PDB file of C-alpha atoms in Angstrom:
ATOM      1  CA  GLU A 909    -147.366 -66.118   1.355  1.00 56.00           C
ATOM      2  CA  ALA A 910    -143.921 -66.616   2.802  1.00 57.00           C
ATOM      3  CA  ASP A 911    -143.800 -68.399   6.129  1.00 90.00           C
ATOM      4  CA  ILE A 912    -140.626 -67.872   8.060  1.00 94.00           C
ATOM      5  CA  TYR A 913    -140.667 -67.705  11.816  1.00 95.00           C
ATOM      6  CA  GLN A 914    -138.261 -66.427  14.411  1.00 96.00           C
ATOM      7  CA  THR A 915    -138.371 -66.920  18.160  1.00 96.00           C
ATOM      8  CA  PRO A 916    -138.100 -65.233  20.495  1.00 96.00           C
ATOM      9  CA  ARG A 917    -139.114 -61.856  19.087  1.00 95.00           C
ATOM     10  CA  TYR A 918    -137.501 -60.020  21.981  1.00 96.00           C
ATOM     11  CA  LEU A 919    -134.833 -61.221  24.387  1.00 97.00           C
ATOM     12  CA  VAL A 920    -133.107 -59.449  27.255  1.00 97.00           C
ATOM     13  CA  ILE A 921    -130.324 -61.487  28.780  1.00 96.00           C
ATOM     14  CA  GLY A 922    -127.322 -61.014  31.017  1.00 96.00           C
ATOM     15  CA  THR A 923    -123.696 -61.111  29.980  1.00 96.00           C
ATOM     16  CA  GLY A 924    -122.145 -64.564  29.745  1.00 96.00           C
ATOM     17  CA  LYS A 925    -125.362 -66.460  29.049  1.00 96.00           C
ATOM     18  CA  LYS A 926    -125.674 -68.902  26.184  1.00 96.00           C
ATOM     19  CA  ILE A 927    -128.526 -68.132  23.819  1.00 96.00           C
ATOM     20  CA  THR A 928    -130.044 -69.698  20.739  1.00 97.00           C
ATOM     21  CA  LEU A 929    -132.161 -67.748  18.289  1.00 97.00           C
ATOM     22  CA  GLU A 930    -134.552 -69.946  16.383  1.00 97.00           C
ATOM     23  CA  CYS A 931    -135.468 -69.643  12.709  1.00 98.00           C
ATOM     24  CA  SER A 932    -137.817 -71.952  10.842  1.00 97.00           C
ATOM     25  CA  GLN A 933    -139.361 -71.831   7.396  1.00 96.00           C
ATOM     26  CA  THR A 934    -142.137 -73.938   5.929  1.00 94.00           C
ATOM     27  CA  MET A 935    -141.433 -73.228   2.272  1.00 91.00           C
ATOM     28  CA  GLY A 936    -138.849 -75.971   1.715  1.00 91.00           C
ATOM     29  CA  HIS A 937    -136.210 -73.427   0.723  1.00 91.00           C
ATOM     30  CA  ASP A 938    -132.662 -74.733   0.452  1.00 91.00           C
ATOM     31  CA  LYS A 939    -130.941 -71.437   1.168  1.00 92.00           C
ATOM     32  CA  MET A 940    -131.106 -69.637   4.491  1.00 95.00           C
ATOM     33  CA  TYR A 941    -129.388 -66.546   5.853  1.00 95.00           C
ATOM     34  CA  TRP A 942    -128.792 -64.656   9.086  1.00 96.00           C
ATOM     35  CA  TYR A 943    -128.403 -60.882   9.054  1.00 95.00           C
ATOM     36  CA  GLN A 944    -127.492 -58.460  11.824  1.00 95.00           C
ATOM     37  CA  GLN A 945    -129.204 -55.080  11.766  1.00 92.00           C
ATOM     38  CA  ASP A 946    -128.349 -52.107  13.977  1.00 88.00           C
ATOM     39  CA  PRO A 947    -130.559 -48.953  14.072  1.00 78.00           C
ATOM     40  CA  GLY A 948    -129.835 -46.660  11.156  1.00 73.00           C
ATOM     41  CA  MET A 949    -127.432 -49.148   9.633  1.00 79.00           C
ATOM     42  CA  GLU A 950    -127.580 -51.556   6.761  1.00 82.00           C
ATOM     43  CA  LEU A 951    -128.176 -55.248   7.188  1.00 89.00           C
ATOM     44  CA  HIS A 952    -125.000 -57.278   7.381  1.00 91.00           C
ATOM     45  CA  LEU A 953    -124.870 -60.937   6.387  1.00 92.00           C
ATOM     46  CA  ILE A 954    -123.315 -62.982   9.199  1.00 94.00           C
ATOM     47  CA  HIS A 955    -124.106 -66.580   8.179  1.00 95.00           C
ATOM     48  CA  TYR A 956    -125.647 -68.461   5.293  1.00 94.00           C
ATOM     49  CA  SER A 957    -126.454 -72.011   4.300  1.00 95.00           C
ATOM     50  CA  TYR A 958    -127.113 -73.546   0.910  1.00 92.00           C
ATOM     51  CA  GLY A 959    -128.580 -76.734   2.304  1.00 93.00           C
ATOM     52  CA  VAL A 960    -128.450 -79.335   5.034  1.00 95.00           C
ATOM     53  CA  ASN A 961    -124.990 -79.639   6.626  1.00 95.00           C
ATOM     54  CA  SER A 962    -123.808 -76.566   4.700  1.00 94.00           C
ATOM     55  CA  THR A 963    -122.914 -73.379   6.589  1.00 95.00           C
ATOM     56  CA  GLU A 964    -120.681 -70.449   5.699  1.00 93.00           C
ATOM     57  CA  LYS A 965    -119.662 -67.235   7.385  1.00 92.00           C
ATOM     58  CA  GLY A 966    -120.920 -64.022   5.889  1.00 89.00           C
ATOM     59  CA  ASP A 967    -119.322 -60.680   5.222  1.00 82.00           C
ATOM     60  CA  LEU A 968    -119.534 -59.426   8.800  1.00 81.00           C
ATOM     61  CA  SER A 969    -117.473 -61.272  11.353  1.00 79.00           C
ATOM     62  CA  SER A 970    -119.618 -62.677  14.121  1.00 82.00           C
ATOM     63  CA  GLU A 971    -118.929 -64.685  17.257  1.00 88.00           C
ATOM     64  CA  SER A 972    -122.146 -66.588  16.725  1.00 92.00           C
ATOM     65  CA  THR A 973    -122.408 -70.061  15.215  1.00 94.00           C
ATOM     66  CA  VAL A 974    -125.124 -71.736  13.172  1.00 96.00           C
ATOM     67  CA  SER A 975    -126.194 -75.242  12.260  1.00 95.00           C
ATOM     68  CA  ARG A 976    -128.363 -76.718   9.529  1.00 97.00           C
ATOM     69  CA  ILE A 977    -129.419 -80.232  10.417  1.00 97.00           C
ATOM     70  CA  ARG A 978    -132.866 -79.953   8.865  1.00 96.00           C
ATOM     71  CA  THR A 979    -133.916 -78.013   5.784  1.00 95.00           C
ATOM     72  CA  GLU A 980    -136.508 -75.983   7.640  1.00 96.00           C
ATOM     73  CA  HIS A 981    -134.440 -75.051  10.682  1.00 97.00           C
ATOM     74  CA  PHE A 982    -131.449 -72.683  10.935  1.00 98.00           C
ATOM     75  CA  PRO A 983    -130.696 -71.743  14.559  1.00 98.00           C
ATOM     76  CA  LEU A 984    -128.070 -69.202  15.602  1.00 97.00           C
ATOM     77  CA  THR A 985    -126.172 -69.649  18.863  1.00 95.00           C
ATOM     78  CA  LEU A 986    -124.111 -67.312  21.007  1.00 93.00           C
ATOM     79  CA  GLU A 987    -122.073 -69.300  23.532  1.00 94.00           C
ATOM     80  CA  SER A 988    -121.420 -66.322  25.797  1.00 94.00           C
ATOM     81  CA  ALA A 989    -123.473 -63.203  25.191  1.00 94.00           C
ATOM     82  CA  ARG A 990    -121.858 -59.780  25.539  1.00 94.00           C
ATOM     83  CA  PRO A 991    -123.304 -56.244  25.357  1.00 95.00           C
ATOM     84  CA  SER A 992    -121.650 -55.860  21.929  1.00 93.00           C
ATOM     85  CA  HIS A 993    -124.049 -58.551  20.674  1.00 94.00           C
ATOM     86  CA  THR A 994    -127.025 -56.282  21.291  1.00 95.00           C
ATOM     87  CA  SER A 995    -128.719 -55.937  17.916  1.00 95.00           C
ATOM     88  CA  GLN A 996    -131.586 -57.153  15.779  1.00 94.00           C
ATOM     89  CA  TYR A 997    -131.096 -60.485  14.062  1.00 96.00           C
ATOM     90  CA  LEU A 998    -133.043 -61.257  10.894  1.00 95.00           C
ATOM     91  CA  CYS A 999    -133.374 -64.665   9.300  1.00 96.00           C
ATOM     92  CA  ALA A1000    -134.182 -65.126   5.614  1.00 95.00           C
ATOM     93  CA  SER A1001    -134.600 -67.932   3.124  1.00 94.00           C
ATOM     94  CA  SER A1002    -134.674 -68.302  -0.628  1.00 90.00           C
ATOM     95  CA  GLU A1003    -135.415 -70.982  -3.156  1.00 84.00           C
ATOM     96  CA  THR A1004    -132.702 -72.488  -5.319  1.00 76.00           C
ATOM     97  CA  GLY A1005    -133.012 -71.126  -8.841  1.00 69.00           C
ATOM     98  CA  ILE A1006    -134.722 -67.975  -7.672  1.00 58.00           C
ATOM     99  CA  ALA A1007    -131.702 -67.188  -5.651  1.00 52.00           C
ATOM    100  CA  TYR A1008    -132.181 -63.499  -5.125  1.00 66.00           C
ATOM    101  CA  GLU A1009    -135.705 -63.291  -3.785  1.00 83.00           C
ATOM    102  CA  GLN A1010    -135.138 -63.632  -0.090  1.00 89.00           C
ATOM    103  CA  TYR A1011    -138.055 -63.941   2.313  1.00 90.00           C
ATOM    104  CA  PHE A1012    -137.460 -62.496   5.767  1.00 93.00           C
ATOM    105  CA  GLY A1013    -138.674 -63.417   9.208  1.00 94.00           C
ATOM    106  CA  PRO A1014    -139.862 -60.748  11.693  1.00 93.00           C
ATOM    107  CA  GLY A1015    -136.536 -60.647  13.504  1.00 94.00           C
ATOM    108  CA  THR A1016    -135.284 -61.109  17.059  1.00 96.00           C
ATOM    109  CA  ARG A1017    -134.292 -58.033  18.993  1.00 95.00           C
ATOM    110  CA  LEU A1018    -131.549 -59.038  21.418  1.00 96.00           C
ATOM    111  CA  THR A1019    -130.405 -56.923  24.335  1.00 96.00           C
ATOM    112  CA  VAL A1020    -127.464 -58.093  26.427  1.00 96.00           C
ATOM    113  CA  THR A1021    -127.106 -56.309  29.752  1.00 96.00           C
TER     114      THR A1021
ATOM    115  CA  ALA B  86    -116.638 -54.630  -3.590  1.00 71.00           C
ATOM    116  CA  GLN B  87    -120.097 -53.363  -4.370  1.00 76.00           C
ATOM    117  CA  SER B  88    -121.744 -50.716  -2.243  1.00 88.00           C
ATOM    118  CA  VAL B  89    -125.171 -49.134  -2.002  1.00 93.00           C
ATOM    119  CA  THR B  90    -125.897 -45.540  -1.026  1.00 95.00           C
ATOM    120  CA  GLN B  91    -129.237 -44.244   0.119  1.00 96.00           C
ATOM    121  CA  PRO B  92    -128.536 -40.558   0.624  1.00 96.00           C
ATOM    122  CA  ASP B  93    -131.782 -39.724   2.421  1.00 95.00           C
ATOM    123  CA  ILE B  94    -131.914 -40.994   5.984  1.00 94.00           C
ATOM    124  CA  HIS B  95    -135.415 -39.673   6.642  1.00 96.00           C
ATOM    125  CA  ILE B  96    -138.107 -38.321   4.335  1.00 97.00           C
ATOM    126  CA  THR B  97    -141.448 -36.808   5.315  1.00 97.00           C
ATOM    127  CA  VAL B  98    -144.244 -36.692   2.759  1.00 97.00           C
ATOM    128  CA  SER B  99    -147.865 -35.615   2.936  1.00 97.00           C
ATOM    129  CA  GLU B 100    -150.478 -38.268   2.336  1.00 97.00           C
ATOM    130  CA  GLY B 101    -151.467 -38.238  -1.317  1.00 97.00           C
ATOM    131  CA  ALA B 102    -148.216 -36.652  -2.455  1.00 97.00           C
ATOM    132  CA  SER B 103    -145.734 -38.313  -4.757  1.00 97.00           C
ATOM    133  CA  LEU B 104    -142.620 -40.040  -3.462  1.00 97.00           C
ATOM    134  CA  GLU B 105    -139.147 -40.729  -4.754  1.00 98.00           C
ATOM    135  CA  LEU B 106    -136.502 -42.559  -2.728  1.00 98.00           C
ATOM    136  CA  ARG B 107    -132.977 -42.491  -4.058  1.00 98.00           C
ATOM    137  CA  CYS B 108    -130.549 -45.366  -4.409  1.00 97.00           C
ATOM    138  CA  ASN B 109    -127.118 -45.365  -6.001  1.00 96.00           C
ATOM    139  CA  TYR B 110    -124.831 -48.340  -6.323  1.00 93.00           C
ATOM    140  CA  SER B 111    -121.184 -48.837  -7.007  1.00 89.00           C
ATOM    141  CA  TYR B 112    -120.239 -51.944  -8.925  1.00 81.00           C
ATOM    142  CA  GLY B 113    -118.210 -52.835 -11.995  1.00 72.00           C
ATOM    143  CA  ALA B 114    -121.089 -54.384 -13.878  1.00 77.00           C
ATOM    144  CA  THR B 115    -124.832 -54.034 -13.632  1.00 74.00           C
ATOM    145  CA  PRO B 116    -125.879 -55.947 -10.557  1.00 84.00           C
ATOM    146  CA  TYR B 117    -129.289 -57.265  -9.695  1.00 89.00           C
ATOM    147  CA  LEU B 118    -131.228 -54.563  -7.854  1.00 92.00           C
ATOM    148  CA  PHE B 119    -133.937 -54.754  -5.207  1.00 94.00           C
ATOM    149  CA  TRP B 120    -136.123 -52.628  -3.008  1.00 97.00           C
ATOM    150  CA  TYR B 121    -137.365 -53.988   0.304  1.00 96.00           C
ATOM    151  CA  VAL B 122    -139.728 -52.428   2.837  1.00 96.00           C
ATOM    152  CA  GLN B 123    -139.646 -52.980   6.597  1.00 93.00           C
ATOM    153  CA  SER B 124    -142.631 -51.994   8.708  1.00 90.00           C
ATOM    154  CA  PRO B 125    -142.083 -51.454  12.446  1.00 84.00           C
ATOM    155  CA  GLY B 126    -141.484 -54.723  14.250  1.00 79.00           C
ATOM    156  CA  GLN B 127    -141.547 -56.699  11.025  1.00 82.00           C
ATOM    157  CA  GLY B 128    -139.108 -58.373   8.696  1.00 86.00           C
ATOM    158  CA  LEU B 129    -138.295 -57.130   5.223  1.00 92.00           C
ATOM    159  CA  GLN B 130    -140.721 -57.577   2.337  1.00 93.00           C
ATOM    160  CA  LEU B 131    -139.629 -57.479  -1.297  1.00 93.00           C
ATOM    161  CA  LEU B 132    -141.261 -54.584  -3.193  1.00 96.00           C
ATOM    162  CA  LEU B 133    -139.656 -55.100  -6.589  1.00 95.00           C
ATOM    163  CA  LYS B 134    -136.522 -56.250  -8.365  1.00 92.00           C
ATOM    164  CA  TYR B 135    -134.590 -55.575 -11.551  1.00 91.00           C
ATOM    165  CA  PHE B 136    -132.635 -58.281 -13.329  1.00 86.00           C
ATOM    166  CA  SER B 137    -132.590 -57.124 -16.963  1.00 83.00           C
ATOM    167  CA  GLY B 138    -134.824 -55.794 -19.741  1.00 84.00           C
ATOM    168  CA  ASP B 139    -137.254 -52.948 -19.258  1.00 87.00           C
ATOM    169  CA  THR B 140    -135.634 -50.375 -17.010  1.00 90.00           C
ATOM    170  CA  LEU B 141    -138.930 -49.399 -15.402  1.00 96.00           C
ATOM    171  CA  VAL B 142    -140.135 -52.141 -13.097  1.00 95.00           C
ATOM    172  CA  GLN B 143    -143.443 -52.392 -11.333  1.00 96.00           C
ATOM    173  CA  GLY B 144    -143.771 -53.765  -7.841  1.00 96.00           C
ATOM    174  CA  ILE B 145    -146.335 -54.398  -5.193  1.00 95.00           C
ATOM    175  CA  LYS B 146    -148.354 -51.759  -3.348  1.00 94.00           C
ATOM    176  CA  GLY B 147    -148.247 -49.370  -6.315  1.00 96.00           C
ATOM    177  CA  PHE B 148    -144.477 -48.852  -6.257  1.00 97.00           C
ATOM    178  CA  GLU B 149    -142.214 -48.662  -9.278  1.00 98.00           C
ATOM    179  CA  ALA B 150    -138.488 -48.170  -9.775  1.00 98.00           C
ATOM    180  CA  GLU B 151    -136.384 -47.014 -12.677  1.00 96.00           C
ATOM    181  CA  PHE B 152    -132.909 -48.329 -13.411  1.00 94.00           C
ATOM    182  CA  LYS B 153    -130.573 -45.745 -14.938  1.00 94.00           C
ATOM    183  CA  ARG B 154    -127.269 -47.284 -15.938  1.00 91.00           C
ATOM    184  CA  SER B 155    -125.611 -43.940 -16.721  1.00 91.00           C
ATOM    185  CA  GLN B 156    -126.333 -42.710 -13.197  1.00 93.00           C
ATOM    186  CA  SER B 157    -125.866 -46.043 -11.407  1.00 93.00           C
ATOM    187  CA  SER B 158    -129.228 -45.396  -9.818  1.00 95.00           C
ATOM    188  CA  PHE B 159    -132.346 -47.371  -8.994  1.00 96.00           C
ATOM    189  CA  ASN B 160    -134.826 -44.891  -7.531  1.00 98.00           C
ATOM    190  CA  LEU B 161    -138.124 -45.977  -6.045  1.00 98.00           C
ATOM    191  CA  ARG B 162    -141.277 -44.012  -6.813  1.00 98.00           C
ATOM    192  CA  LYS B 163    -144.936 -43.914  -5.939  1.00 98.00           C
ATOM    193  CA  PRO B 164    -147.365 -41.383  -7.420  1.00 97.00           C
ATOM    194  CA  SER B 165    -149.557 -41.051  -4.320  1.00 97.00           C
ATOM    195  CA  VAL B 166    -148.530 -42.266  -0.875  1.00 97.00           C
ATOM    196  CA  HIS B 167    -150.869 -43.673   1.737  1.00 96.00           C
ATOM    197  CA  TRP B 168    -150.440 -43.501   5.505  1.00 95.00           C
ATOM    198  CA  SER B 169    -149.738 -47.245   5.477  1.00 95.00           C
ATOM    199  CA  ASP B 170    -146.594 -46.631   3.408  1.00 96.00           C
ATOM    200  CA  ALA B 171    -144.803 -45.282   6.484  1.00 96.00           C
ATOM    201  CA  ALA B 172    -141.894 -47.667   6.963  1.00 96.00           C
ATOM    202  CA  GLU B 173    -138.172 -48.145   6.387  1.00 95.00           C
ATOM    203  CA  TYR B 174    -137.121 -48.740   2.790  1.00 97.00           C
ATOM    204  CA  PHE B 175    -133.944 -50.584   1.839  1.00 96.00           C
ATOM    205  CA  CYS B 176    -132.230 -50.746  -1.510  1.00 96.00           C
ATOM    206  CA  ALA B 177    -130.062 -53.831  -2.116  1.00 93.00           C
ATOM    207  CA  VAL B 178    -127.785 -55.197  -4.827  1.00 91.00           C
ATOM    208  CA  ALA B 179    -126.412 -58.603  -5.707  1.00 87.00           C
ATOM    209  CA  PRO B 180    -123.746 -59.288  -8.309  1.00 81.00           C
ATOM    210  CA  PHE B 181    -124.677 -61.653 -11.102  1.00 74.00           C
ATOM    211  CA  GLY B 182    -124.114 -65.223  -9.942  1.00 71.00           C
ATOM    212  CA  ASN B 183    -123.879 -64.290  -6.278  1.00 74.00           C
ATOM    213  CA  GLU B 184    -126.854 -64.608  -3.981  1.00 75.00           C
ATOM    214  CA  LYS B 185    -125.414 -62.455  -1.248  1.00 81.00           C
ATOM    215  CA  LEU B 186    -127.212 -59.140  -0.965  1.00 87.00           C
ATOM    216  CA  THR B 187    -125.555 -55.845  -0.051  1.00 89.00           C
ATOM    217  CA  PHE B 188    -127.987 -53.433   1.571  1.00 92.00           C
ATOM    218  CA  GLY B 189    -128.069 -49.673   1.852  1.00 93.00           C
ATOM    219  CA  THR B 190    -128.566 -48.006   5.227  1.00 93.00           C
ATOM    220  CA  GLY B 191    -132.245 -47.434   4.579  1.00 94.00           C
ATOM    221  CA  THR B 192    -134.592 -44.447   4.281  1.00 96.00           C
ATOM    222  CA  ARG B 193    -137.244 -43.921   6.914  1.00 96.00           C
ATOM    223  CA  LEU B 194    -140.481 -42.621   5.418  1.00 97.00           C
ATOM    224  CA  THR B 195    -142.909 -40.629   7.526  1.00 97.00           C
ATOM    225  CA  ILE B 196    -146.365 -39.754   6.206  1.00 97.00           C
ATOM    226  CA  ILE B 197    -148.181 -36.704   7.527  1.00 96.00           C
ATOM    227  CA  PRO B 198    -151.932 -36.158   7.131  1.00 91.00           C
TER     228      PRO B 198
END
């Protein structure tokens, strides 16, 4: 059973606030990903990491930043939230060598007012 | 760049009836193909995947999918749906040697008694 956690599950915050979305996995996976998902739209990759101290931007431009200091932890930060950041954010991880089987967390639904 | 099309935004099926969800991809070579399911308030769960070999692949929860190279399709099927199958279904592709997934926009499945 895949164990990947995201907190908070729901967040409503005002414009200009700094926020950090947490993602942790207990599977020891090297690769981790952040996706942005809007209703009725496909998931878009915004960040990924192939290991500690490795981070790359994804296909969709995002004002968020990520860090990977520990294998199990891949937080996403927005320095100054805006209404355009309102979306669902999904974290995923995969094991090296089985690169395509990504395990997803439950997601964080962010609303910026 | 590869793309994925799920032409049906919403499908309604009676419980016990058969199901087919369509997925077409656009890519120069045969990519790796996946179907994921997302229940309300949950992350995505992998149903099945196709890498090579037998074009009919079996997945979890009684689902299967058939890869048809000539039609660039990877349709998902289930012979008899259950009320618990109500969810959003996403088709995804990844080029060989590239872990980054490209998702379709999803098909929402509603089950009626």
